[in-house]
Coordinates of C-alpha atoms and ligand atoms in Angstrom, one line a residue:
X1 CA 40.1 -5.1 -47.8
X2 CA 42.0 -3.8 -44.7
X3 CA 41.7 -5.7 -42.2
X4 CA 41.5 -3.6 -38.8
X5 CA 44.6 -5.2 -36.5
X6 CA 42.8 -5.8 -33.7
X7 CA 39.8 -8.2 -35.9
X8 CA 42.3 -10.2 -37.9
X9 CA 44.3 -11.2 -34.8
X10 CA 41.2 -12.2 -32.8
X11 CA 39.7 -13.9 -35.7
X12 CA 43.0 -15.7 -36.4
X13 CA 43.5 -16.5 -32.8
X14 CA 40.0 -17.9 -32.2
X15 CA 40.1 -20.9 -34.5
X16 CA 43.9 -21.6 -34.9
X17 CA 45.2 -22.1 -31.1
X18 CA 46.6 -25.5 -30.9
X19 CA 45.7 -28.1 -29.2
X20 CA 49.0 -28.7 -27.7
X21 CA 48.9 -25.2 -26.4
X22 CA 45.4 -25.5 -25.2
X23 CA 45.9 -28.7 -23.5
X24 CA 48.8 -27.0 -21.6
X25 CA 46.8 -23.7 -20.9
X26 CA 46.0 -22.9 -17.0
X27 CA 45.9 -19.2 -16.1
X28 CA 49.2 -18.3 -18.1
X29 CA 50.4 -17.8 -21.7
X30 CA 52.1 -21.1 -22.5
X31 CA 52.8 -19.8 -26.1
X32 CA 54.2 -17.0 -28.2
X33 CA 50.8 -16.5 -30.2
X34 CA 48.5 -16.6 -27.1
X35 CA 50.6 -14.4 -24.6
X36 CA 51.0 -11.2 -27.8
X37 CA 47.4 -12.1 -29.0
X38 CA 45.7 -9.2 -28.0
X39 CA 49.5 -6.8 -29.4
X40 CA 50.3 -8.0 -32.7
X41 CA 51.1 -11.1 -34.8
X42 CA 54.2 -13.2 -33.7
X43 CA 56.0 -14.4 -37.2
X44 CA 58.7 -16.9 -38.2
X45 CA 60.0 -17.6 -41.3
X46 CA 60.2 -21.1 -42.7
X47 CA 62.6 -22.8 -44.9
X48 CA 61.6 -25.6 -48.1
X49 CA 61.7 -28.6 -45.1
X50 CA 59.3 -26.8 -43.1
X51 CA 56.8 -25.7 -45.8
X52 CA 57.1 -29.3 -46.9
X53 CA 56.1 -30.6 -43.4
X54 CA 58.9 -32.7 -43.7
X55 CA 59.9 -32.5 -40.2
X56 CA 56.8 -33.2 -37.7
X57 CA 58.6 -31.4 -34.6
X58 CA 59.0 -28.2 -36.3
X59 CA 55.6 -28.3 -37.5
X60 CA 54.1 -28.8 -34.3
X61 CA 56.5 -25.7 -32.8
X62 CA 55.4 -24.0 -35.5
X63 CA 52.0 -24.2 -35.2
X64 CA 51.7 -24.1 -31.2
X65 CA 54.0 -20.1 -31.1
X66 CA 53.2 -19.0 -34.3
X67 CA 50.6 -17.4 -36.2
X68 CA 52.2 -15.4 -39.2
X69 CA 54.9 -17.2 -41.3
X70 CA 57.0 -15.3 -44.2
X71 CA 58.7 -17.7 -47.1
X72 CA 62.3 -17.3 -46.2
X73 CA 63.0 -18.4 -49.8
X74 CA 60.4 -19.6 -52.1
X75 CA 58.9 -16.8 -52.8
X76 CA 62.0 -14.6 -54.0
X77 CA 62.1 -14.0 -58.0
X78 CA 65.1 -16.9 -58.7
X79 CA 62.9 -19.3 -57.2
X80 CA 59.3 -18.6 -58.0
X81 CA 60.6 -17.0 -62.0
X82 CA 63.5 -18.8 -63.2
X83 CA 62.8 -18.5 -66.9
X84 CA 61.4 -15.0 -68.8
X85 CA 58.3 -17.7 -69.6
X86 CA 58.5 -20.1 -66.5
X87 CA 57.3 -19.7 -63.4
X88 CA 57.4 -22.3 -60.3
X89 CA 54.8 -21.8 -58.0
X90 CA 55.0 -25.3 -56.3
X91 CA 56.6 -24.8 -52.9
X92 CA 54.6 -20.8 -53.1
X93 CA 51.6 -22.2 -53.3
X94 CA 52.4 -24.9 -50.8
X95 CA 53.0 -22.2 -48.1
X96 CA 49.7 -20.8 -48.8
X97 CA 48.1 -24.0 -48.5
X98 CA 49.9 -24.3 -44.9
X99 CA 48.5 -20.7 -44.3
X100 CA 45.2 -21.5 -45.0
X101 CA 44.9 -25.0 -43.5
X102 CA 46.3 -23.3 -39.7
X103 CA 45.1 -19.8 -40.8
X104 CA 48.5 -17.9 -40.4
X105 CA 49.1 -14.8 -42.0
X106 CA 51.4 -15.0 -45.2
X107 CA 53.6 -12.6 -45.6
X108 CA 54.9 -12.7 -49.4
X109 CA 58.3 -12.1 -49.6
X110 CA 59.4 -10.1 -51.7
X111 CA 58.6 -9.1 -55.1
X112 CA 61.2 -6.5 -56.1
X113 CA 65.1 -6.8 -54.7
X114 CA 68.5 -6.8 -56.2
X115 CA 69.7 -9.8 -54.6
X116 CA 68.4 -13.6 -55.1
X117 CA 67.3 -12.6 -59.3
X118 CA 67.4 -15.0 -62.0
X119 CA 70.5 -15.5 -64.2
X120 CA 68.1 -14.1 -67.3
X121 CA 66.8 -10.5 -65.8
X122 CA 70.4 -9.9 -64.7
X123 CA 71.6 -11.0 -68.3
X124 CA 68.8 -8.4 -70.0
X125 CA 70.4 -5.7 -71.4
X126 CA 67.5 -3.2 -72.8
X127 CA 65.4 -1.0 -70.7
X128 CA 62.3 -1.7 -72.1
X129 CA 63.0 -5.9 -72.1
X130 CA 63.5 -5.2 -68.3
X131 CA 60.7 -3.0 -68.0
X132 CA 58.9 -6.2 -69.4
X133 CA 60.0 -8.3 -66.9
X134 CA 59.3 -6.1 -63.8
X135 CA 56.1 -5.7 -65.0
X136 CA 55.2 -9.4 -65.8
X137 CA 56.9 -10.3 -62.7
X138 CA 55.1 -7.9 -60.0
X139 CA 51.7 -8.6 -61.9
X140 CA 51.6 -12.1 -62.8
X141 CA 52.6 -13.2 -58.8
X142 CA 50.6 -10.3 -57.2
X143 CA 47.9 -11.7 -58.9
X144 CA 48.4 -15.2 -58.1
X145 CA 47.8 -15.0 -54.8
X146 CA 45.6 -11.6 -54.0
X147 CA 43.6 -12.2 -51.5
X148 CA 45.7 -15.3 -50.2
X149 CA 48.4 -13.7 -49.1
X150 CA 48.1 -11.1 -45.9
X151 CA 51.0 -9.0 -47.1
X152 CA 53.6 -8.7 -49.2
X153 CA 57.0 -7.0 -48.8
X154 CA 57.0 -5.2 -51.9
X155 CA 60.6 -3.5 -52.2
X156 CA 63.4 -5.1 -50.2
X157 CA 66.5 -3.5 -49.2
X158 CA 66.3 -0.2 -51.8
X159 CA 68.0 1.9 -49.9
X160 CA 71.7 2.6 -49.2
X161 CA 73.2 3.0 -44.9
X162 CA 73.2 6.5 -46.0
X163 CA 69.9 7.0 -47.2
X164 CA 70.1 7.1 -50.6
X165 CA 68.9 5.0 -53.5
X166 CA 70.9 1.7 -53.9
X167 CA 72.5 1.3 -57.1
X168 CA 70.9 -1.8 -57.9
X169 CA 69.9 -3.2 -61.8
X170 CA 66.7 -1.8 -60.7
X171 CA 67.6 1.8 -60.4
X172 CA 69.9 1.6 -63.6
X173 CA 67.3 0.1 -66.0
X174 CA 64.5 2.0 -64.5
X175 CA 65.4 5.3 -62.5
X176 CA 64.3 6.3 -59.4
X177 CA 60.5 6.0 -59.4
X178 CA 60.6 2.2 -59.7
X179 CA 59.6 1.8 -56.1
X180 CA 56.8 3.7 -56.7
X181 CA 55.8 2.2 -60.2
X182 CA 56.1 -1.2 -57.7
X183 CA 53.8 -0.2 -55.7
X184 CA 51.6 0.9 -58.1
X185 CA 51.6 -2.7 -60.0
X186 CA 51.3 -4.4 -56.5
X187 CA 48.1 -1.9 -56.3
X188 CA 46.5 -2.7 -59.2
X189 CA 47.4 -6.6 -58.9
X190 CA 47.1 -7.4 -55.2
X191 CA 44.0 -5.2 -54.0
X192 CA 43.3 -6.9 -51.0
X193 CA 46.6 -7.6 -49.8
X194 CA 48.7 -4.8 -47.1
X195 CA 51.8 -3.5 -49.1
X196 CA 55.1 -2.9 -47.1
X197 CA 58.7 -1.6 -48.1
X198 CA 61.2 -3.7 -46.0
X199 CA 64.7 -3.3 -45.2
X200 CA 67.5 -4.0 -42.7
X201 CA 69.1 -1.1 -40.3
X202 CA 65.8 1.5 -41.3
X203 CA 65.6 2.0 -37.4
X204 CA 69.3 4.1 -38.3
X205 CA 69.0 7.9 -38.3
X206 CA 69.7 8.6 -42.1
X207 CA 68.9 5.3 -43.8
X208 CA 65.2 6.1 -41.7
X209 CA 65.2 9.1 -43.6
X210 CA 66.1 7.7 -46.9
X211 CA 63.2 5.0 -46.1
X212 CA 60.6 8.1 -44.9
X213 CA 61.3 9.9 -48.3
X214 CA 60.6 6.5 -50.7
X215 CA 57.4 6.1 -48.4
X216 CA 56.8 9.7 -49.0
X217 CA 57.0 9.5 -52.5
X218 CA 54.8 6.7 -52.8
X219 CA 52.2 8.4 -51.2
X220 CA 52.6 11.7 -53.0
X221 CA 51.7 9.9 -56.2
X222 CA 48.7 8.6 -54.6
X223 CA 49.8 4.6 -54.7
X224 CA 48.8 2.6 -51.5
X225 CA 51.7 1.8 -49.4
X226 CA 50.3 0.1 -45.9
X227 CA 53.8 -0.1 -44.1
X228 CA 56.8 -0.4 -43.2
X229 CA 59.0 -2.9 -42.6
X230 CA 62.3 -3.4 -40.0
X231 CA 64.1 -6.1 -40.4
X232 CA 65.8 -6.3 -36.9
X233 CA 69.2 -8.0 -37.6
X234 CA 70.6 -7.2 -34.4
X235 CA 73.6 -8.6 -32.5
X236 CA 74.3 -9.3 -28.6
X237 CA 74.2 -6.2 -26.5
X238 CA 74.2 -3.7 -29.5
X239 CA 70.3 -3.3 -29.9
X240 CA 69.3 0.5 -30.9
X241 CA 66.6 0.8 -29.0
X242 CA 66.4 4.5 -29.2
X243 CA 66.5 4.4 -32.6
X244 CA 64.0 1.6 -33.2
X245 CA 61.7 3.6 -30.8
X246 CA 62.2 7.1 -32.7
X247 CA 61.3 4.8 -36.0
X248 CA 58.0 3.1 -34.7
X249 CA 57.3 6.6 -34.1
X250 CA 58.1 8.5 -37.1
X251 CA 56.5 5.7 -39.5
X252 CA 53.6 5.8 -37.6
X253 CA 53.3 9.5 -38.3
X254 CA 53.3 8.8 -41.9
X255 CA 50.1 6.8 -41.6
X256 CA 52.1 3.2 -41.4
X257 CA 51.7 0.1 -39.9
X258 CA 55.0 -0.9 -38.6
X259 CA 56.3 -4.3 -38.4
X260 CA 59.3 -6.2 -37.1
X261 CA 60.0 -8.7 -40.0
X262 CA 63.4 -10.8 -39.8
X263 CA 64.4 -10.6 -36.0
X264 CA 67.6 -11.9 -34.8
X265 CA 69.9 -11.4 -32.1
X266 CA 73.5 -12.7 -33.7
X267 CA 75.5 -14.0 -30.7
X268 CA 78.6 -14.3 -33.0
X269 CA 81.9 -12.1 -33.3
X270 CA 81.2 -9.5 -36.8
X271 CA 82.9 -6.3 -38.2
X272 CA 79.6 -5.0 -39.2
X273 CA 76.3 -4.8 -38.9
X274 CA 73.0 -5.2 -41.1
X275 CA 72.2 -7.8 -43.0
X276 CA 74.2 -7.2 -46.8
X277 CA 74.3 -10.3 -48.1
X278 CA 77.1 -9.4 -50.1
X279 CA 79.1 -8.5 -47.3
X280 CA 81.6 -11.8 -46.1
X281 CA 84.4 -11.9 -43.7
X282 CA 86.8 -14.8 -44.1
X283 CA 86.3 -18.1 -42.2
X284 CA 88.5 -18.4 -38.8
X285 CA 88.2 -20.3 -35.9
X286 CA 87.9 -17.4 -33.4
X287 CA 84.9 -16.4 -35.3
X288 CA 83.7 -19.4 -34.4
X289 CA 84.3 -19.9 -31.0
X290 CA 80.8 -21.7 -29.7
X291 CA 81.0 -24.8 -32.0
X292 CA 80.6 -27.1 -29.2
X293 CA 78.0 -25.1 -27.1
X294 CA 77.1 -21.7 -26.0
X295 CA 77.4 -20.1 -22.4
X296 CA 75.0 -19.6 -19.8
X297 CA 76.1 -16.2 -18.9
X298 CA 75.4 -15.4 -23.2
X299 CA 72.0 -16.8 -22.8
X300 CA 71.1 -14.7 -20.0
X301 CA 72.4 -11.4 -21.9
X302 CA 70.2 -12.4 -25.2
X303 CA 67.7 -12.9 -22.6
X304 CA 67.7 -9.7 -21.1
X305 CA 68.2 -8.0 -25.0
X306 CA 64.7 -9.9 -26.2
X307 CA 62.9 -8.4 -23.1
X308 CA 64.2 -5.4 -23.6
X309 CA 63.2 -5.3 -27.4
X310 CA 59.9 -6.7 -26.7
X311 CA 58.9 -4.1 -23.8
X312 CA 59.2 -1.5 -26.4
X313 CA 57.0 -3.8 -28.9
X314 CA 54.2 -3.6 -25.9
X315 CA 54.9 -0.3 -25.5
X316 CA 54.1 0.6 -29.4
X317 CA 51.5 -2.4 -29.9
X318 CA 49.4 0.2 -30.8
X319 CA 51.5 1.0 -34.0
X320 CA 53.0 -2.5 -34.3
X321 CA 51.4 -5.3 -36.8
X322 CA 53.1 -8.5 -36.5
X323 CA 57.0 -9.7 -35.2
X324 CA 58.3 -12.4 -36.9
X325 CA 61.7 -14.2 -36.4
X326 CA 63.6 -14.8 -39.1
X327 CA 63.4 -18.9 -38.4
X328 CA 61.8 -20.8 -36.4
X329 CA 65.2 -22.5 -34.5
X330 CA 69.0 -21.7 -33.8
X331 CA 69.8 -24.9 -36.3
X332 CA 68.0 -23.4 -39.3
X333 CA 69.2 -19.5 -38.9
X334 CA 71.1 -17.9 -41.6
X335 CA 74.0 -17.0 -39.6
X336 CA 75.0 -20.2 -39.7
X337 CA 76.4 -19.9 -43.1
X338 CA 76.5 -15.7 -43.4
X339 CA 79.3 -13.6 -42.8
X340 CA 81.1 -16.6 -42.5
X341 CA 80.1 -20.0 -43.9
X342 CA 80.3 -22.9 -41.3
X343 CA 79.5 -20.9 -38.2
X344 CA 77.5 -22.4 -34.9
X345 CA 75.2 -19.6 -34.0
X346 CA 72.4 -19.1 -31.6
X347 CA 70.2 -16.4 -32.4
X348 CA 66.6 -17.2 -32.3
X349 CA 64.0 -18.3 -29.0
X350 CA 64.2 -21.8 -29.7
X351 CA 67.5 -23.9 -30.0
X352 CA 68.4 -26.8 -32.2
X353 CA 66.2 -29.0 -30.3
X354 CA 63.4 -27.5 -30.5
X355 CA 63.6 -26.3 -26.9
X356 CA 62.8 -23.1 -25.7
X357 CA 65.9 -20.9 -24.5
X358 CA 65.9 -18.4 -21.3
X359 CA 65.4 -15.9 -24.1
X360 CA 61.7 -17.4 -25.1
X361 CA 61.1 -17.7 -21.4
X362 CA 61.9 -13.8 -20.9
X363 CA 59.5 -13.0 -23.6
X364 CA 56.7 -14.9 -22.2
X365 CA 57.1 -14.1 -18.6
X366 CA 56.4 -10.1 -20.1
X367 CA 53.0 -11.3 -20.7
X368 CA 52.7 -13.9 -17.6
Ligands
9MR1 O1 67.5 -16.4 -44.9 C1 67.8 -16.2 -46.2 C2 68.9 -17.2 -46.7 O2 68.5 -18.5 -46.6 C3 69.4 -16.8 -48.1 O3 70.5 -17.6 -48.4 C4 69.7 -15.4 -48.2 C5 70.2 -15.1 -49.6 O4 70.2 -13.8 -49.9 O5 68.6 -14.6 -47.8 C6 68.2 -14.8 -46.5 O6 67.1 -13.9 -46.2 C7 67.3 -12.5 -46.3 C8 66.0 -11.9 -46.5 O7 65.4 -12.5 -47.7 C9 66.1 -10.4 -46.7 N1 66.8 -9.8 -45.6 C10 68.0 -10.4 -45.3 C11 67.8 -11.9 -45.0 C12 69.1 -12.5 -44.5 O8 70.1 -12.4 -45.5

């Protein structure tokens, strides 16, 4: 079942605007949701609270801008597979149950990725226990939620900056052909659901062509791959939006849907870029220098980078699927605790109160 972009947006659209939303309604787009309906999803990702509903503001952001949410943990194999025999599908399935109740798109994320594994698969030393595991893994969560799920990202992060194959546990135990042998098990397990590859800095000249290889690959052994991710960790000022243009295109060419899946714009000082989770910097207090508050003048710039980003969304919304933010408030971002624990950063469209900044206003007004 594939659903044509266009139908699943309307159909989503039609019976899960808000009423907050509609009550505020005149002639203009008073939400994130209603202004892109007619483009492509808008995504956020949510964290244990806000699957939980433990926080009633968030849910009621959530549910008046959003209409795709991705698990930002829950669903990742340490969580949901912490014992060879045990599984824990409580807070997975609760995100499902959200999905269903306010009919958001679930994105599944992810089923394969070296980072965030449970202490047992990295202890398993033979190729065919590990084989095993994969396979159990892939099929017995793929399964689980066919046809609940909208999409899963199947692969994370394979890929090296330079294109080649990351030399992940993965790749040792089971060669090269394990993205494809992924896809294939997400196939056979998860008929109805779209199946993406996903990574950070693919919109970069060689890691793009690392990423159209893998896709290629896929599709030369006949396995279904539906799209491709782009994680979109950017920072202040430094968006590549040749590059992310040249990649919409060229993924499209391959008979993708493209999709923006973890957007940020990192107002923070860094020495690199991406999103390696394994790369730190050590704590300082320059690198921390907005504790108490952020400037106007940075506000404005982030501003002017999300309109920028989002013109060339509109102008690809042909090609484009769904945008999601990775979180649905500065207070719950990431970067507040990666490259350097402790930090007070402000990358998202809502700050910690809940309240839209000038760079959720820009992104409206595109629409308004
Ligand atoms: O946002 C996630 C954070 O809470 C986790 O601590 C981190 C651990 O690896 O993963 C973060 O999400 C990552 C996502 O799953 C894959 N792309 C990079 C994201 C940011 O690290």
């Amino acid at each position: 079942m594939h659903f044509p972009k266009k139908t699943i947006i309307t159909a989503m659209l039609s019976c899960c605007i808000y009423s907050f939303s509609q009550a505020q309604t005149t002639a203009t787009n008073t939400s994130l949701k209603q202004a892109y309906q007619k483009d492509f999803l808008i995504g956020t990702a949510l964290n244990t609270a806000q699957i939980e509903k433990k926080d009633a503001k968030a849910t009621a952001l959530i549910l008046q801008q959003f209409n795709a949410v991705t698990p930002e943990n829950c669903m990742k194999a340490e969580n949901i597979h912490p014992g060879w025999d045990k599984y824990d599908f409580n807070l997975a399935d609760k995100i499902v149950a959200f999905g269903k109740e306010h009919n958001l798109a679930v994105n599944g994320h992810t089923l394969v990725w070296h980072s965030q594994l449970p202490v047992f698969a990295r202890k398993i030393v033979s190729v065919d226990s590990f084989k095993t595991f994969f396979t159990n893994h892939i099929s017995t969560i793929a399964s689980r939620y066919s046809g609940k799920v909208f999409s899963w990202d199947v692969v994370n992060e394979a890929l090296n900056e330079d294109g080649t194959m990351r030399k992940s546990i993965f790749l040792e135990k089971l060669g090269q052909d394990y993205v494809t042998e992924a896809f294939r098990l997400a196939q056979q397990h998860a008929p109805n659901t779209e199946l993406y590859y996903n990574d950070y800095n693919n919109e970069q000249p060689q890691k793009r062509a690392g990423c159209i290889a893998l896709v290629k690959k896929v599709q030369a052994a006949g396995v279904r791959i539906d799209g491709v991710g782009i994680q979109g960790h950017w920072h202040l000022g430094k968006l590549p939006l040749r590059d992310i243009e040249e990649s919409i295109l060229a993924y499209h060419a391959l008979g993708l849907k493209v999709m923006f899946t973890e957007v940020d714009i990192e107002m923070l000082p860094r020495s690199f870029g991406g999103a390696d989770v394994n790369q730190t910097m050590a704590a300082n207090p320059s690198l921390n220098p907005y504790k108490s508050g952020i400037p106007d003048s940075l506000l404005q710039q982030q501003a002017k980078d999300y309109e920028s980003l989002f013109k060339l969304f509109l102008k690809h919304q042909d090609k484009i699927t769904r945008v999601t933010f990775w979180g649905v408030h500065d207070g719950q971002s990431w970067l507040n605790g990666w490259p350097v624990p402790g930090r007070t950063n402000y990358p998202l469209l809502f700050d910690r109160a809940f309240a839209p900044k000038p760079a959720y206003h820009a992104v409206l007004a595109l629409k308004n």
